[in-house]
PDB file of C-alpha atoms in Angstrom:
ATOM      1  CA  MET F  23      82.714  98.604  64.148  1.00  0.00           C
ATOM      2  CA  LEU F  24      85.548  98.384  61.663  1.00  0.00           C
ATOM      3  CA  VAL F  25      84.837 100.078  58.371  1.00  0.00           C
ATOM      4  CA  GLN F  26      85.747  97.196  56.105  1.00  0.00           C
ATOM      5  CA  GLU F  27      83.895  93.884  55.818  1.00  0.00           C
ATOM      6  CA  PHE F  28      85.465  90.443  56.254  1.00  0.00           C
ATOM      7  CA  PRO F  29      84.534  87.015  54.849  1.00  0.00           C
ATOM      8  CA  SER F  30      82.343  85.335  57.423  1.00  0.00           C
ATOM      9  CA  HIS F  31      84.169  81.995  57.207  1.00  0.00           C
ATOM     10  CA  LEU F  32      87.392  83.710  58.395  1.00  0.00           C
ATOM     11  CA  VAL F  33      85.791  85.270  61.478  1.00  0.00           C
ATOM     12  CA  TYR F  34      84.864  83.401  64.632  1.00  0.00           C
ATOM     13  CA  GLU F  35      81.107  83.026  64.936  1.00  0.00           C
ATOM     14  CA  HIS F  36      80.832  84.877  68.262  1.00  0.00           C
ATOM     15  CA  LEU F  37      82.637  87.903  66.766  1.00  0.00           C
ATOM     16  CA  ARG F  38      80.450  88.373  63.670  1.00  0.00           C
ATOM     17  CA  TRP F  39      78.363  91.523  63.345  1.00  0.00           C
ATOM     18  CA  SER F  40      76.270  93.048  60.591  1.00  0.00           C
ATOM     19  CA  ILE F  41      74.771  96.495  59.972  1.00  0.00           C
ATOM     20  CA  PHE F  42      71.264  97.043  58.665  1.00  0.00           C
ATOM     21  CA  ASN F  43      69.759 100.529  58.253  1.00  0.00           C
ATOM     22  CA  GLY F  44      72.546 101.988  60.403  1.00  0.00           C
ATOM     23  CA  ILE F  45      71.905  99.616  63.329  1.00  0.00           C
ATOM     24  CA  ALA F  46      74.438  96.959  64.364  1.00  0.00           C
ATOM     25  CA  HIS F  47      73.104  93.418  64.739  1.00  0.00           C
ATOM     26  CA  TYR F  48      74.836  90.452  66.295  1.00  0.00           C
ATOM     27  CA  GLY F  49      75.727  87.756  63.743  1.00  0.00           C
ATOM     28  CA  ASP F  50      76.121  87.905  59.938  1.00  0.00           C
ATOM     29  CA  ASP F  51      73.350  88.773  57.516  1.00  0.00           C
ATOM     30  CA  GLY F  52      73.701  85.717  55.276  1.00  0.00           C
ATOM     31  CA  THR F  53      75.652  87.522  52.548  1.00  0.00           C
ATOM     32  CA  GLY F  54      78.886  85.718  53.362  1.00  0.00           C
ATOM     33  CA  HIS F  55      80.463  88.862  54.802  1.00  0.00           C
ATOM     34  CA  CYS F  56      80.395  90.390  58.272  1.00  0.00           C
ATOM     35  CA  ARG F  57      81.920  93.126  60.341  1.00  0.00           C
ATOM     36  CA  ILE F  58      84.116  92.999  63.438  1.00  0.00           C
ATOM     37  CA  ALA F  59      83.657  95.108  66.555  1.00  0.00           C
ATOM     38  CA  HIS F  60      86.574  97.406  67.263  1.00  0.00           C
ATOM     39  CA  PRO F  61      87.368  96.103  70.803  1.00  0.00           C
ATOM     40  CA  ALA F  62      88.081  92.641  69.344  1.00  0.00           C
ATOM     41  CA  ILE F  63      91.234  93.888  67.625  1.00  0.00           C
ATOM     42  CA  CYS F  64      91.977  97.169  69.447  1.00  0.00           C
ATOM     43  CA  PRO F  65      95.694  97.325  70.442  1.00  0.00           C
ATOM     44  CA  ALA F  66      94.851  99.334  73.568  1.00  0.00           C
ATOM     45  CA  VAL F  67      92.724  96.509  74.992  1.00  0.00           C
ATOM     46  CA  GLU F  68      94.314  93.599  76.843  1.00  0.00           C
ATOM     47  CA  HIS F  69      93.109  90.448  75.118  1.00  0.00           C
ATOM     48  CA  ASP F  70      93.029  87.318  77.265  1.00  0.00           C
ATOM     49  CA  ASP F  71      91.707  85.040  74.516  1.00  0.00           C
ATOM     50  CA  ASP F  72      93.695  82.719  72.261  1.00  0.00           C
ATOM     51  CA  LEU F  73      92.361  83.720  68.859  1.00  0.00           C
ATOM     52  CA  THR F  74      95.365  82.899  66.687  1.00  0.00           C
ATOM     53  CA  ALA F  75      93.550  84.001  63.529  1.00  0.00           C
ATOM     54  CA  PHE F  76      93.353  87.545  64.910  1.00  0.00           C
ATOM     55  CA  GLN F  77      96.970  87.901  66.029  1.00  0.00           C
ATOM     56  CA  GLY F  78      98.164  89.219  62.669  1.00  0.00           C
ATOM     57  CA  LEU F  79      95.239  91.639  62.380  1.00  0.00           C
ATOM     58  CA  ARG F  80      95.800  92.985  65.893  1.00  0.00           C
ATOM     59  CA  LEU F  81      99.505  93.459  65.205  1.00  0.00           C
ATOM     60  CA  ARG F  82      98.761  95.277  61.952  1.00  0.00           C
ATOM     61  CA  TYR F  83      96.386  97.694  63.677  1.00  0.00           C
ATOM     62  CA  ALA F  84      98.867  98.231  66.536  1.00  0.00           C
ATOM     63  CA  VAL F  85     101.629  99.250  64.091  1.00  0.00           C
ATOM     64  CA  GLN F  86      99.267 101.472  62.104  1.00  0.00           C
ATOM     65  CA  THR F  87      97.912 103.163  65.254  1.00  0.00           C
ATOM     66  CA  LYS F  88     101.437 103.885  66.504  1.00  0.00           C
ATOM     67  CA  ALA F  89     102.322 105.460  63.148  1.00  0.00           C
ATOM     68  CA  TRP F  90      99.238 107.700  63.322  1.00  0.00           C
ATOM     69  CA  ILE F  91     100.143 108.781  66.866  1.00  0.00           C
ATOM     70  CA  ASP F  92     103.748 109.550  65.888  1.00  0.00           C
ATOM     71  CA  LYS F  93     102.540 111.701  62.976  1.00  0.00           C
ATOM     72  CA  GLY F  94      99.987 113.485  65.144  1.00  0.00           C
ATOM     73  CA  GLU F  95      97.120 112.237  63.030  1.00  0.00           C
ATOM     74  CA  PHE F  96      95.534 110.409  65.964  1.00  0.00           C
ATOM     75  CA  VAL F  97      95.412 111.492  69.618  1.00  0.00           C
ATOM     76  CA  PRO F  98      94.270 108.722  71.978  1.00  0.00           C
ATOM     77  CA  ALA F  99      91.815 109.603  74.721  1.00  0.00           C
ATOM     78  CA  GLN F 100      93.366 110.304  78.099  1.00  0.00           C
ATOM     79  CA  ARG F 101      92.517 107.731  80.724  1.00  0.00           C
ATOM     80  CA  GLU F 102      91.021 109.090  83.896  1.00  0.00           C
ATOM     81  CA  ARG F 103      93.443 108.989  86.792  1.00  0.00           C
ATOM     82  CA  GLU F 104      92.411 106.582  89.517  1.00  0.00           C
ATOM     83  CA  VAL F 105      91.530 108.237  92.811  1.00  0.00           C
ATOM     84  CA  THR F 106      93.656 106.852  95.629  1.00  0.00           C
ATOM     85  CA  GLU F 107      92.425 105.885  99.072  1.00  0.00           C
ATOM     86  CA  THR F 108      94.537 108.667 100.565  1.00  0.00           C
ATOM     87  CA  GLU F 109      92.824 111.319  98.444  1.00  0.00           C
ATOM     88  CA  VAL F 110      89.397 110.130  99.578  1.00  0.00           C
ATOM     89  CA  SER F 111      90.409 110.014 103.249  1.00  0.00           C
ATOM     90  CA  GLU F 112      91.894 113.511 103.203  1.00  0.00           C
ATOM     91  CA  GLN F 113      88.462 114.949 102.415  1.00  0.00           C
ATOM     92  CA  PHE F 114      87.195 113.933 105.860  1.00  0.00           C
ATOM     93  CA  ILE F 115      90.226 114.837 107.985  1.00  0.00           C
ATOM     94  CA  ARG F 116      90.216 117.976 110.086  1.00  0.00           C
ATOM     95  CA  ILE F 117      93.663 119.572 109.903  1.00  0.00           C
ATOM     96  CA  GLU F 118      94.332 121.731 112.958  1.00  0.00           C
ATOM     97  CA  SER F 119      98.066 122.349 112.690  1.00  0.00           C
ATOM     98  CA  PRO F 120     100.689 122.818 109.967  1.00  0.00           C
ATOM     99  CA  VAL F 121     102.854 120.359 111.914  1.00  0.00           C
ATOM    100  CA  ARG F 122     101.986 116.759 111.141  1.00  0.00           C
ATOM    101  CA  HIS F 123     104.211 114.003 112.480  1.00  0.00           C
ATOM    102  CA  ILE F 124     104.711 110.502 111.106  1.00  0.00           C
ATOM    103  CA  ILE F 125     104.345 107.342 113.180  1.00  0.00           C
ATOM    104  CA  ASP F 126     106.292 104.221 112.314  1.00  0.00           C
ATOM    105  CA  TYR F 127     105.177 100.656 112.970  1.00  0.00           C
ATOM    106  CA  PRO F 128     106.900  98.524 110.292  1.00  0.00           C
ATOM    107  CA  PRO F 129     106.011  97.922 107.609  1.00  0.00           C
ATOM    108  CA  ALA F 130     103.422 100.737 107.846  1.00  0.00           C
ATOM    109  CA  ARG F 131     103.968 104.470 108.269  1.00  0.00           C
ATOM    110  CA  PHE F 132     101.074 106.824 108.947  1.00  0.00           C
ATOM    111  CA  LEU F 133     100.792 110.592 108.791  1.00  0.00           C
ATOM    112  CA  ALA F 134      99.073 112.146 111.788  1.00  0.00           C
ATOM    113  CA  PRO F 135      96.537 114.995 111.418  1.00  0.00           C
ATOM    114  CA  THR F 136      98.638 117.133 113.761  1.00  0.00           C
ATOM    115  CA  ALA F 137     101.636 116.886 116.089  1.00  0.00           C
ATOM    116  CA  ILE F 138     101.924 113.452 117.685  1.00  0.00           C
ATOM    117  CA  ASP F 139     101.083 114.717 121.199  1.00  0.00           C
ATOM    118  CA  LYS F 140      97.989 116.564 119.937  1.00  0.00           C
ATOM    119  CA  VAL F 141      96.201 113.688 118.144  1.00  0.00           C
ATOM    120  CA  GLN F 142      92.697 113.542 119.636  1.00  0.00           C
ATOM    121  CA  CYS F 143      90.762 110.428 120.541  1.00  0.00           C
ATOM    122  CA  ILE F 144      87.858 109.756 118.161  1.00  0.00           C
ATOM    123  CA  VAL F 145      85.552 107.835 120.536  1.00  0.00           C
ATOM    124  CA  ARG F 146      82.182 109.370 121.372  1.00  0.00           C
ATOM    125  CA  ALA F 147      82.226 110.084 125.120  1.00  0.00           C
ATOM    126  CA  THR F 148      79.199 108.681 126.949  1.00  0.00           C
ATOM    127  CA  THR F 149      79.115 111.616 129.396  1.00  0.00           C
ATOM    128  CA  THR F 150      78.883 114.388 126.777  1.00  0.00           C
ATOM    129  CA  ASN F 151      77.825 112.451 123.686  1.00  0.00           C
ATOM    130  CA  GLN F 152      80.609 114.357 121.902  1.00  0.00           C
ATOM    131  CA  ARG F 153      84.055 113.426 120.700  1.00  0.00           C
ATOM    132  CA  CYS F 154      86.465 112.611 123.521  1.00  0.00           C
ATOM    133  CA  ASN F 155      88.847 115.468 124.349  1.00  0.00           C
ATOM    134  CA  ASN F 156      91.706 113.226 125.461  1.00  0.00           C
ATOM    135  CA  THR F 157      94.770 112.663 123.315  1.00  0.00           C
ATOM    136  CA  VAL F 158      96.027 109.314 122.099  1.00  0.00           C
ATOM    137  CA  PHE F 159      99.448 110.230 123.421  1.00  0.00           C
ATOM    138  CA  ASP F 160      99.771 109.680 127.179  1.00  0.00           C
ATOM    139  CA  PRO F 161     102.719 111.493 128.830  1.00  0.00           C
ATOM    140  CA  GLU F 162     102.526 109.108 131.798  1.00  0.00           C
ATOM    141  CA  ARG F 163     102.733 106.024 129.604  1.00  0.00           C
ATOM    142  CA  PRO F 164     105.829 106.059 127.396  1.00  0.00           C
ATOM    143  CA  GLU F 165     105.177 103.958 124.316  1.00  0.00           C
ATOM    144  CA  GLY F 166     107.255 105.479 121.535  1.00  0.00           C
ATOM    145  CA  HIS F 167     110.390 107.444 120.792  1.00  0.00           C
ATOM    146  CA  TRP F 168     111.823 109.607 118.051  1.00  0.00           C
ATOM    147  CA  GLU F 169     113.871 107.685 115.528  1.00  0.00           C
ATOM    148  CA  GLN F 170     115.700 108.685 112.371  1.00  0.00           C
ATOM    149  CA  VAL F 171     114.973 106.502 109.335  1.00  0.00           C
ATOM    150  CA  ASP F 172     115.657 106.594 105.626  1.00  0.00           C
ATOM    151  CA  ILE F 173     113.165 108.533 103.557  1.00  0.00           C
ATOM    152  CA  PRO F 174     111.278 105.871 101.563  1.00  0.00           C
ATOM    153  CA  MET F 175     111.927 106.217  97.857  1.00  0.00           C
ATOM    154  CA  PRO F 176     108.765 106.321  95.741  1.00  0.00           C
ATOM    155  CA  SER F 177     108.440 103.507  93.236  1.00  0.00           C
ATOM    156  CA  GLY F 178     108.607 103.978  89.487  1.00  0.00           C
ATOM    157  CA  ARG F 179     110.223 106.648  87.367  1.00  0.00           C
ATOM    158  CA  ALA F 180     108.919 109.430  89.591  1.00  0.00           C
ATOM    159  CA  GLY F 181     110.882 108.051  92.528  1.00  0.00           C
ATOM    160  CA  ALA F 182     114.079 107.706  90.516  1.00  0.00           C
ATOM    161  CA  ALA F 183     114.039 111.426  89.753  1.00  0.00           C
ATOM    162  CA  THR F 184     113.778 112.610  93.375  1.00  0.00           C
ATOM    163  CA  LEU F 185     116.555 114.075  95.500  1.00  0.00           C
ATOM    164  CA  TRP F 186     115.744 112.112  98.683  1.00  0.00           C
ATOM    165  CA  ALA F 187     118.271 109.340  98.081  1.00  0.00           C
ATOM    166  CA  GLY F 188     120.340 108.856 101.226  1.00  0.00           C
ATOM    167  CA  GLN F 189     118.424 111.442 103.259  1.00  0.00           C
ATOM    168  CA  LYS F 190     116.896 110.794 106.674  1.00  0.00           C
ATOM    169  CA  MET F 191     113.671 111.866 108.360  1.00  0.00           C
ATOM    170  CA  TRP F 192     112.420 111.744 111.940  1.00  0.00           C
ATOM    171  CA  VAL F 193     109.442 109.546 112.799  1.00  0.00           C
ATOM    172  CA  TYR F 194     107.731 108.628 116.041  1.00  0.00           C
ATOM    173  CA  SER F 195     108.616 104.955 116.321  1.00  0.00           C
ATOM    174  CA  LEU F 196     106.168 102.531 117.942  1.00  0.00           C
ATOM    175  CA  THR F 197     108.119  99.415 117.019  1.00  0.00           C
ATOM    176  CA  ALA F 198     108.443  98.315 120.659  1.00  0.00           C
ATOM    177  CA  LEU F 199     104.683  97.969 121.102  1.00  0.00           C
ATOM    178  CA  TYR F 200     102.821  94.704 121.163  1.00  0.00           C
ATOM    179  CA  THR F 201      99.865  94.281 118.817  1.00  0.00           C
ATOM    180  CA  ASP F 202      97.227  95.274 121.397  1.00  0.00           C
ATOM    181  CA  ALA F 203      99.025  98.500 122.272  1.00  0.00           C
ATOM    182  CA  TRP F 204      99.570  99.324 118.597  1.00  0.00           C
ATOM    183  CA  ARG F 205      95.887  98.737 117.897  1.00  0.00           C
ATOM    184  CA  ARG F 206      95.007 101.561 120.305  1.00  0.00           C
ATOM    185  CA  TRP F 207      97.132 103.969 118.265  1.00  0.00           C
ATOM    186  CA  ARG F 208      95.876 102.636 114.940  1.00  0.00           C
ATOM    187  CA  TYR F 209      92.233 103.080 115.961  1.00  0.00           C
ATOM    188  CA  GLN F 210      93.086 106.508 117.459  1.00  0.00           C
ATOM    189  CA  ARG F 211      91.893 105.945 120.998  1.00  0.00           C
ATOM    190  CA  CYS F 212      93.051 107.349 124.315  1.00  0.00           C
ATOM    191  CA  THR F 213      94.040 105.125 127.231  1.00  0.00           C
ATOM    192  CA  ALA F 214      90.607 105.624 128.859  1.00  0.00           C
ATOM    193  CA  HIS F 215      88.881 104.210 125.760  1.00  0.00           C
ATOM    194  CA  GLU F 216      91.456 101.559 124.956  1.00  0.00           C
ATOM    195  CA  SER F 217      89.048  98.633 125.346  1.00  0.00           C
ATOM    196  CA  THR F 218      85.703 100.412 125.240  1.00  0.00           C
ATOM    197  CA  THR F 219      82.791  99.372 123.043  1.00  0.00           C
ATOM    198  CA  ALA F 220      81.560 102.954 122.627  1.00  0.00           C
ATOM    199  CA  PRO F 221      81.070 104.059 119.022  1.00  0.00           C
ATOM    200  CA  ASP F 222      83.413 106.447 117.256  1.00  0.00           C
ATOM    201  CA  ALA F 223      82.394 110.062 116.750  1.00  0.00           C
ATOM    202  CA  THR F 224      84.308 110.247 113.460  1.00  0.00           C
ATOM    203  CA  MET F 225      86.566 108.166 111.269  1.00  0.00           C
ATOM    204  CA  ASP F 226      90.223 107.793 112.190  1.00  0.00           C
ATOM    205  CA  GLU F 227      92.472 110.531 110.838  1.00  0.00           C
ATOM    206  CA  TRP F 228      95.627 108.582 110.001  1.00  0.00           C
ATOM    207  CA  LEU F 229      96.816 108.610 106.403  1.00  0.00           C
ATOM    208  CA  ARG F 230      99.247 106.148 104.924  1.00  0.00           C
ATOM    209  CA  PHE F 231     102.423 108.113 104.369  1.00  0.00           C
ATOM    210  CA  GLU F 232     103.345 108.684 100.714  1.00  0.00           C
ATOM    211  CA  THR F 233     106.657 110.399 100.103  1.00  0.00           C
ATOM    212  CA  LEU F 234     105.664 112.366  97.021  1.00  0.00           C
ATOM    213  CA  ARG F 235     102.248 113.372  98.296  1.00  0.00           C
ATOM    214  CA  HIS F 236     103.287 114.286 101.851  1.00  0.00           C
ATOM    215  CA  SER F 237     106.812 115.594 101.279  1.00  0.00           C
ATOM    216  CA  GLU F 238     105.980 118.929 102.943  1.00  0.00           C
ATOM    217  CA  PHE F 239     105.498 117.161 106.290  1.00  0.00           C
ATOM    218  CA  ILE F 240     108.854 115.361 106.319  1.00  0.00           C
ATOM    219  CA  VAL F 241     110.716 116.308 109.513  1.00  0.00           C
ATOM    220  CA  TYR F 242     114.467 116.716 108.996  1.00  0.00           C
ATOM    221  CA  ASP F 243     115.337 118.095 112.454  1.00  0.00           C
ATOM    222  CA  ARG F 244     114.865 116.087 115.605  1.00  0.00           C
ATOM    223  CA  PRO F 245     111.643 117.108 117.418  1.00  0.00           C
ATOM    224  CA  GLU F 246     111.636 117.866 121.124  1.00  0.00           C
ATOM    225  CA  ASP F 247     111.440 114.987 123.565  1.00  0.00           C
ATOM    226  CA  LEU F 248     107.892 114.322 124.686  1.00  0.00           C
ATOM    227  CA  TYR F 249     108.682 112.684 128.015  1.00  0.00           C
ATOM    228  CA  LYS F 250     110.015 115.346 130.387  1.00  0.00           C
ATOM    229  CA  ARG F 251     109.586 115.217 134.154  1.00  0.00           C
ATOM    230  CA  LYS F 252     111.071 116.600 137.355  1.00  0.00           C
ATOM    231  CA  ILE F 253     112.808 114.583 140.048  1.00  0.00           C
ATOM    232  CA  GLU F 254     112.419 115.389 143.731  1.00  0.00           C
ATOM    233  CA  SER F 255     115.576 117.467 143.845  1.00  0.00           C
ATOM    234  CA  GLY F 256     114.140 119.758 141.215  1.00  0.00           C
ATOM    235  CA  ALA F 257     116.677 118.917 138.519  1.00  0.00           C
ATOM    236  CA  SER F 258     115.264 118.050 135.147  1.00  0.00           C
ATOM    237  CA  LEU F 259     115.490 114.467 134.006  1.00  0.00           C
ATOM    238  CA  PHE F 260     114.593 112.806 130.737  1.00  0.00           C
ATOM    239  CA  ARG F 261     112.888 109.469 130.892  1.00  0.00           C
ATOM    240  CA  PRO F 262     114.835 106.874 128.886  1.00  0.00           C
ATOM    241  CA  SER F 263     113.377 106.258 125.481  1.00  0.00           C
ATOM    242  CA  PRO F 264     111.133 103.189 125.477  1.00  0.00           C
ATOM    243  CA  GLY F 265     112.518 100.201 123.726  1.00  0.00           C
ATOM    244  CA  ARG F 266     116.151 101.218 124.157  1.00  0.00           C
ATOM    245  CA  TYR F 267     117.087  97.796 125.591  1.00  0.00           C
ATOM    246  CA  LYS F 268     117.348  95.472 122.628  1.00  0.00           C
ATOM    247  CA  CYS F 269     117.180  91.683 122.581  1.00  0.00           C
ATOM    248  CA  ALA F 270     120.557  90.007 121.997  1.00  0.00           C
ATOM    249  CA  ASN F 271     119.190  87.882 119.124  1.00  0.00           C
ATOM    250  CA  CYS F 272     116.492  89.949 117.395  1.00  0.00           C
ATOM    251  CA  THR F 273     115.070  93.466 117.106  1.00  0.00           C
ATOM    252  CA  ASN F 274     112.565  93.191 119.982  1.00  0.00           C
ATOM    253  CA  ARG F 275     113.033  95.741 122.754  1.00  0.00           C
ATOM    254  CA  SER F 276     112.131  96.205 126.385  1.00  0.00           C
ATOM    255  CA  TYR F 277     110.883  99.159 128.412  1.00  0.00           C
ATOM    256  CA  GLU F 278     112.719  97.982 131.548  1.00  0.00           C
ATOM    257  CA  PRO F 279     116.516  98.004 131.973  1.00  0.00           C
ATOM    258  CA  GLN F 280     118.058  94.723 130.831  1.00  0.00           C
ATOM    259  CA  SER F 281     121.524  93.199 130.626  1.00  0.00           C
ATOM    260  CA  LYS F 282     123.463  93.020 127.370  1.00  0.00           C
ATOM    261  CA  ASP F 283     122.690  89.293 126.930  1.00  0.00           C
ATOM    262  CA  TRP F 284     118.952  89.714 127.658  1.00  0.00           C
ATOM    263  CA  LEU F 285     116.605  87.631 125.480  1.00  0.00           C
ATOM    264  CA  CYS F 286     113.035  88.592 124.678  1.00  0.00           C
ATOM    265  CA  TRP F 287     109.955  86.419 125.183  1.00  0.00           C
ATOM    266  CA  GLN F 288     110.381  84.942 121.700  1.00  0.00           C
ATOM    267  CA  CYS F 289     114.095  84.189 121.820  1.00  0.00           C
ATOM    268  CA  ALA F 290     114.296  82.964 125.438  1.00  0.00           C
ATOM    269  CA  PRO F 291     112.351  79.681 124.860  1.00  0.00           C
ATOM    270  CA  VAL F 292     114.372  78.968 121.723  1.00  0.00           C
ATOM    271  CA  ALA F 293     117.651  79.500 123.552  1.00  0.00           C
ATOM    272  CA  ALA F 294     116.492  77.311 126.464  1.00  0.00           C
ATOM    273  CA  ARG F 295     115.495  74.501 124.109  1.00  0.00           C
ATOM    274  CA  ARG F 296     118.834  74.749 122.307  1.00  0.00           C
ATOM    275  CA  GLU F 297     120.670  74.607 125.625  1.00  0.00           C
ATOM    276  CA  ARG F 298     118.752  71.472 126.660  1.00  0.00           C
ATOM    277  CA  VAL F 299     119.707  69.766 123.402  1.00  0.00           C
ATOM    278  CA  HIS F 300     123.364  70.693 123.846  1.00  0.00           C
ATOM    279  CA  ALA F 301     123.305  69.490 127.449  1.00  0.00           C
ATOM    280  CA  LYS F 302     121.860  66.156 126.357  1.00  0.00           C
ATOM    281  CA  TRP F 303     124.614  65.622 123.827  1.00  0.00           C
ATOM    282  CA  ARG F 304     127.283  66.576 126.356  1.00  0.00           C
ATOM    283  CA  SER F 305     125.965  64.102 128.913  1.00  0.00           C
ATOM    284  CA  ASP F 306     125.339  61.329 126.400  1.00  0.00           C
ATOM    285  CA  PRO F 307     127.774  61.760 123.495  1.00  0.00           C
ATOM    286  CA  PRO F 308     127.235  59.666 120.356  1.00  0.00           C
ATOM    287  CA  PRO F 309     129.357  56.504 119.881  1.00  0.00           C
ATOM    288  CA  PRO F 310     132.581  57.012 117.933  1.00  0.00           C
ATOM    289  CA  VAL F 311     132.573  56.113 114.256  1.00  0.00           C
ATOM    290  CA  PHE F 312     135.419  53.804 113.119  1.00  0.00           C
TER     291      PHE F 312
END
């Protein structure tokens, strides 16, 4: 409650309070004066009402409070910092390696609990009733590739003061995957449990990547290629990175070799329809305009 009393006819009825024997009571006490609760005029509270009669009083208290703070006569209470989803998730993640890679599937980036080829499936195996020992990464099924991207700048004043502007980091890009294939990675399942209905043994261990919070895991040097194999002659050969063949009109990519003018499944129908329209106009041109 505010210390001073106010004439009741100047205060809205639903904001009138009175004090009797040290106890606050809602409404006035019939003396023609009442008190006002502090939150009604507090400058630290966001007021969504339209009480024009209180605007001047709120402004006066805001100016007075700022003067007290500047003089050190009043120290406002510190607001508790909100706990982020990442902080809660990290409490349940088992970290097995100091190396933690980042996967990229725009617009999302996730931090893995370990190296990308060591991420373990979280499904409960029906044979052992324990967590599956397989990895999400399948060396026989190329789905991603290493790609260098800009380090995302954190928002706000904290991001403006960082030294990451213009720097690059290496991420394991899964941009060439369709939604179903990406869902297997997002739910942290191996290829054997890709479409299973078995329950999970634990929660998934991906964390949304935050530059400031996870800066120690940023990879500046290109990691080793994950897809290495031997040809019959015995010479080493690197499998081409998946998604290296790009659509001529958009950013979609293909695993299989394609020509330079190749169109993806989205652009091909559009180009065919456009060609049919052009062919129609060529065969049946419009009449000349005089």
